[in-house]
Amino acid sequence: MGIQEILEGKKQWRAHMARVKALPPDYQIAYKEIQKYFFKVGPVDLPDGPLLSGIVDFFEEGVAADKGVLELIGNDVAAFCDDLVKDSRTYADIYQESISRKPGTAGK
């Protein structure tokens, strides 16, 4: 990864976070919880995929429709997140596979 790619990535992330900061406070709190959940157990392709920006799009539409964030995602943030990535390979899957392997079978 070259310096130009790193700088472009940072520029895109800052623009993304500026959109998050423009949301109402309750949406920002929900977004931060979703982000925290995904960074911990989320999809492997999270950094390269459109998931987080899609959530911001979804939230912006909710704000425009004058809906509360819980009307959009429900009361269980983890369930909302799990439903979004139900067909994706997650870090939790990788971890579960690593502890499920029998001792001495790594790499086989």
PDB file of C-alpha atoms in Angstrom:
ATOM      1  CA  MET A   1       0.000   0.000   0.000  1.00  0.00           C
ATOM      2  CA  GLY A   2       1.501   3.278  -1.133  1.00  0.00           C
ATOM      3  CA  ILE A   3       1.442   6.599   0.640  1.00  0.00           C
ATOM      4  CA  GLN A   4      -1.151   7.952  -1.807  1.00  0.00           C
ATOM      5  CA  GLU A   5      -3.530   5.097  -0.963  1.00  0.00           C
ATOM      6  CA  ILE A   6      -3.048   5.688   2.761  1.00  0.00           C
ATOM      7  CA  LEU A   7      -3.717   9.412   2.380  1.00  0.00           C
ATOM      8  CA  GLU A   8      -6.790   8.776   0.242  1.00  0.00           C
ATOM      9  CA  GLY A   9      -8.084   6.285   2.795  1.00  0.00           C
ATOM     10  CA  LYS A  10      -7.663   8.807   5.592  1.00  0.00           C
ATOM     11  CA  LYS A  11      -9.400  11.477   3.532  1.00  0.00           C
ATOM     12  CA  GLN A  12     -12.352   9.169   2.891  1.00  0.00           C
ATOM     13  CA  TRP A  13     -12.552   8.167   6.571  1.00  0.00           C
ATOM     14  CA  ARG A  14     -12.555  11.810   7.694  1.00  0.00           C
ATOM     15  CA  ALA A  15     -15.354  12.613   5.234  1.00  0.00           C
ATOM     16  CA  HIS A  16     -17.288   9.590   6.500  1.00  0.00           C
ATOM     17  CA  MET A  17     -16.888  10.658  10.127  1.00  0.00           C
ATOM     18  CA  ALA A  18     -17.936  14.220   9.254  1.00  0.00           C
ATOM     19  CA  ARG A  19     -21.214  12.752   7.961  1.00  0.00           C
ATOM     20  CA  VAL A  20     -21.625  10.847  11.236  1.00  0.00           C
ATOM     21  CA  LYS A  21     -20.997  14.007  13.267  1.00  0.00           C
ATOM     22  CA  ALA A  22     -23.712  15.801  11.273  1.00  0.00           C
ATOM     23  CA  LEU A  23     -26.308  13.302  12.517  1.00  0.00           C
ATOM     24  CA  PRO A  24     -28.470  14.017  15.588  1.00  0.00           C
ATOM     25  CA  PRO A  25     -26.920  12.897  18.905  1.00  0.00           C
ATOM     26  CA  ASP A  26     -29.059   9.746  19.289  1.00  0.00           C
ATOM     27  CA  TYR A  27     -28.041   8.599  15.801  1.00  0.00           C
ATOM     28  CA  GLN A  28     -24.381   9.287  16.600  1.00  0.00           C
ATOM     29  CA  ILE A  29     -24.591   7.161  19.740  1.00  0.00           C
ATOM     30  CA  ALA A  30     -26.218   4.303  17.833  1.00  0.00           C
ATOM     31  CA  TYR A  31     -23.646   4.571  15.042  1.00  0.00           C
ATOM     32  CA  LYS A  32     -20.757   4.437  17.520  1.00  0.00           C
ATOM     33  CA  GLU A  33     -22.220   1.316  19.142  1.00  0.00           C
ATOM     34  CA  ILE A  34     -22.686  -0.316  15.725  1.00  0.00           C
ATOM     35  CA  GLN A  35     -19.161   0.639  14.725  1.00  0.00           C
ATOM     36  CA  LYS A  36     -17.739  -0.727  17.981  1.00  0.00           C
ATOM     37  CA  TYR A  37     -19.642  -3.991  17.505  1.00  0.00           C
ATOM     38  CA  PHE A  38     -18.462  -4.391  13.919  1.00  0.00           C
ATOM     39  CA  PHE A  39     -14.847  -3.589  14.770  1.00  0.00           C
ATOM     40  CA  LYS A  40     -14.958  -6.304  17.400  1.00  0.00           C
ATOM     41  CA  VAL A  41     -16.830  -9.130  15.658  1.00  0.00           C
ATOM     42  CA  GLY A  42     -17.843  -7.730  12.300  1.00  0.00           C
ATOM     43  CA  PRO A  43     -17.233  -8.848   8.753  1.00  0.00           C
ATOM     44  CA  VAL A  44     -13.716  -9.502   7.537  1.00  0.00           C
ATOM     45  CA  ASP A  45     -14.225  -7.160   4.582  1.00  0.00           C
ATOM     46  CA  LEU A  46     -15.408  -4.261   6.771  1.00  0.00           C
ATOM     47  CA  PRO A  47     -12.551  -1.894   5.859  1.00  0.00           C
ATOM     48  CA  ASP A  48     -13.026  -2.485   2.132  1.00  0.00           C
ATOM     49  CA  GLY A  49     -16.788  -2.798   2.032  1.00  0.00           C
ATOM     50  CA  PRO A  50     -19.648  -0.321   1.912  1.00  0.00           C
ATOM     51  CA  LEU A  51     -21.280  -1.428   5.176  1.00  0.00           C
ATOM     52  CA  LEU A  52     -20.478   1.556   7.415  1.00  0.00           C
ATOM     53  CA  SER A  53     -21.191   4.159   4.743  1.00  0.00           C
ATOM     54  CA  GLY A  54     -24.433   2.332   3.966  1.00  0.00           C
ATOM     55  CA  ILE A  55     -25.451   2.652   7.605  1.00  0.00           C
ATOM     56  CA  VAL A  56     -24.788   6.393   7.472  1.00  0.00           C
ATOM     57  CA  ASP A  57     -26.914   6.611   4.305  1.00  0.00           C
ATOM     58  CA  PHE A  58     -29.679   4.690   6.090  1.00  0.00           C
ATOM     59  CA  PHE A  59     -29.440   6.974   9.121  1.00  0.00           C
ATOM     60  CA  GLU A  60     -29.509  10.124   6.973  1.00  0.00           C
ATOM     61  CA  GLU A  61     -32.692   8.855   5.331  1.00  0.00           C
ATOM     62  CA  GLY A  62     -34.169   8.204   8.785  1.00  0.00           C
ATOM     63  CA  VAL A  63     -33.346  11.734   9.892  1.00  0.00           C
ATOM     64  CA  ALA A  64     -34.916  13.140   6.706  1.00  0.00           C
ATOM     65  CA  ALA A  65     -38.069  11.081   7.398  1.00  0.00           C
ATOM     66  CA  ASP A  66     -38.114  12.446  10.977  1.00  0.00           C
ATOM     67  CA  LYS A  67     -37.781   8.993  12.535  1.00  0.00           C
ATOM     68  CA  GLY A  68     -36.008   8.148  15.754  1.00  0.00           C
ATOM     69  CA  VAL A  69     -32.986   5.899  15.480  1.00  0.00           C
ATOM     70  CA  LEU A  70     -34.653   3.117  17.477  1.00  0.00           C
ATOM     71  CA  GLU A  71     -37.513   3.098  14.968  1.00  0.00           C
ATOM     72  CA  LEU A  72     -34.916   2.156  12.359  1.00  0.00           C
ATOM     73  CA  ILE A  73     -32.721  -0.322  14.197  1.00  0.00           C
ATOM     74  CA  GLY A  74     -34.863  -1.536  17.097  1.00  0.00           C
ATOM     75  CA  ASN A  75     -33.783  -1.845  20.722  1.00  0.00           C
ATOM     76  CA  ASP A  76     -31.120  -4.521  20.187  1.00  0.00           C
ATOM     77  CA  VAL A  77     -28.080  -3.096  18.391  1.00  0.00           C
ATOM     78  CA  ALA A  78     -26.319  -6.472  18.285  1.00  0.00           C
ATOM     79  CA  ALA A  79     -29.312  -8.147  16.640  1.00  0.00           C
ATOM     80  CA  PHE A  80     -29.459  -5.343  14.065  1.00  0.00           C
ATOM     81  CA  CYS A  81     -25.752  -5.783  13.334  1.00  0.00           C
ATOM     82  CA  ASP A  82     -25.948  -9.571  13.192  1.00  0.00           C
ATOM     83  CA  ASP A  83     -28.786  -9.356  10.692  1.00  0.00           C
ATOM     84  CA  LEU A  84     -26.719  -7.063   8.444  1.00  0.00           C
ATOM     85  CA  VAL A  85     -23.784  -9.469   8.307  1.00  0.00           C
ATOM     86  CA  LYS A  86     -25.590 -12.792   8.580  1.00  0.00           C
ATOM     87  CA  ASP A  87     -24.208 -13.986   5.224  1.00  0.00           C
ATOM     88  CA  SER A  88     -20.698 -12.570   5.680  1.00  0.00           C
ATOM     89  CA  ARG A  89     -17.603 -14.180   7.120  1.00  0.00           C
ATOM     90  CA  THR A  90     -16.837 -12.456  10.420  1.00  0.00           C
ATOM     91  CA  TYR A  91     -13.881 -12.213  12.765  1.00  0.00           C
ATOM     92  CA  ALA A  92     -16.002 -14.108  15.265  1.00  0.00           C
ATOM     93  CA  ASP A  93     -16.270 -16.979  12.756  1.00  0.00           C
ATOM     94  CA  ILE A  94     -12.508 -17.041  12.286  1.00  0.00           C
ATOM     95  CA  TYR A  95     -11.949 -17.069  16.038  1.00  0.00           C
ATOM     96  CA  GLN A  96     -14.485 -19.839  16.553  1.00  0.00           C
ATOM     97  CA  GLU A  97     -12.813 -21.927  13.847  1.00  0.00           C
ATOM     98  CA  SER A  98      -9.397 -21.379  15.429  1.00  0.00           C
ATOM     99  CA  ILE A  99     -10.500 -22.649  18.834  1.00  0.00           C
ATOM    100  CA  SER A 100     -12.484 -25.505  17.329  1.00  0.00           C
ATOM    101  CA  ARG A 101      -9.464 -27.071  15.640  1.00  0.00           C
ATOM    102  CA  LYS A 102      -7.958 -30.049  17.342  1.00  0.00           C
ATOM    103  CA  PRO A 103      -4.531 -29.467  18.857  1.00  0.00           C
ATOM    104  CA  GLY A 104      -1.742 -30.189  16.414  1.00  0.00           C
ATOM    105  CA  THR A 105      -3.870 -29.751  13.294  1.00  0.00           C
ATOM    106  CA  ALA A 106      -3.016 -26.102  12.560  1.00  0.00           C
ATOM    107  CA  GLY A 107      -2.346 -25.577   8.878  1.00  0.00           C
ATOM    108  CA  LYS A 108      -3.726 -28.963   7.860  1.00  0.00           C
TER     109      LYS A 108
END
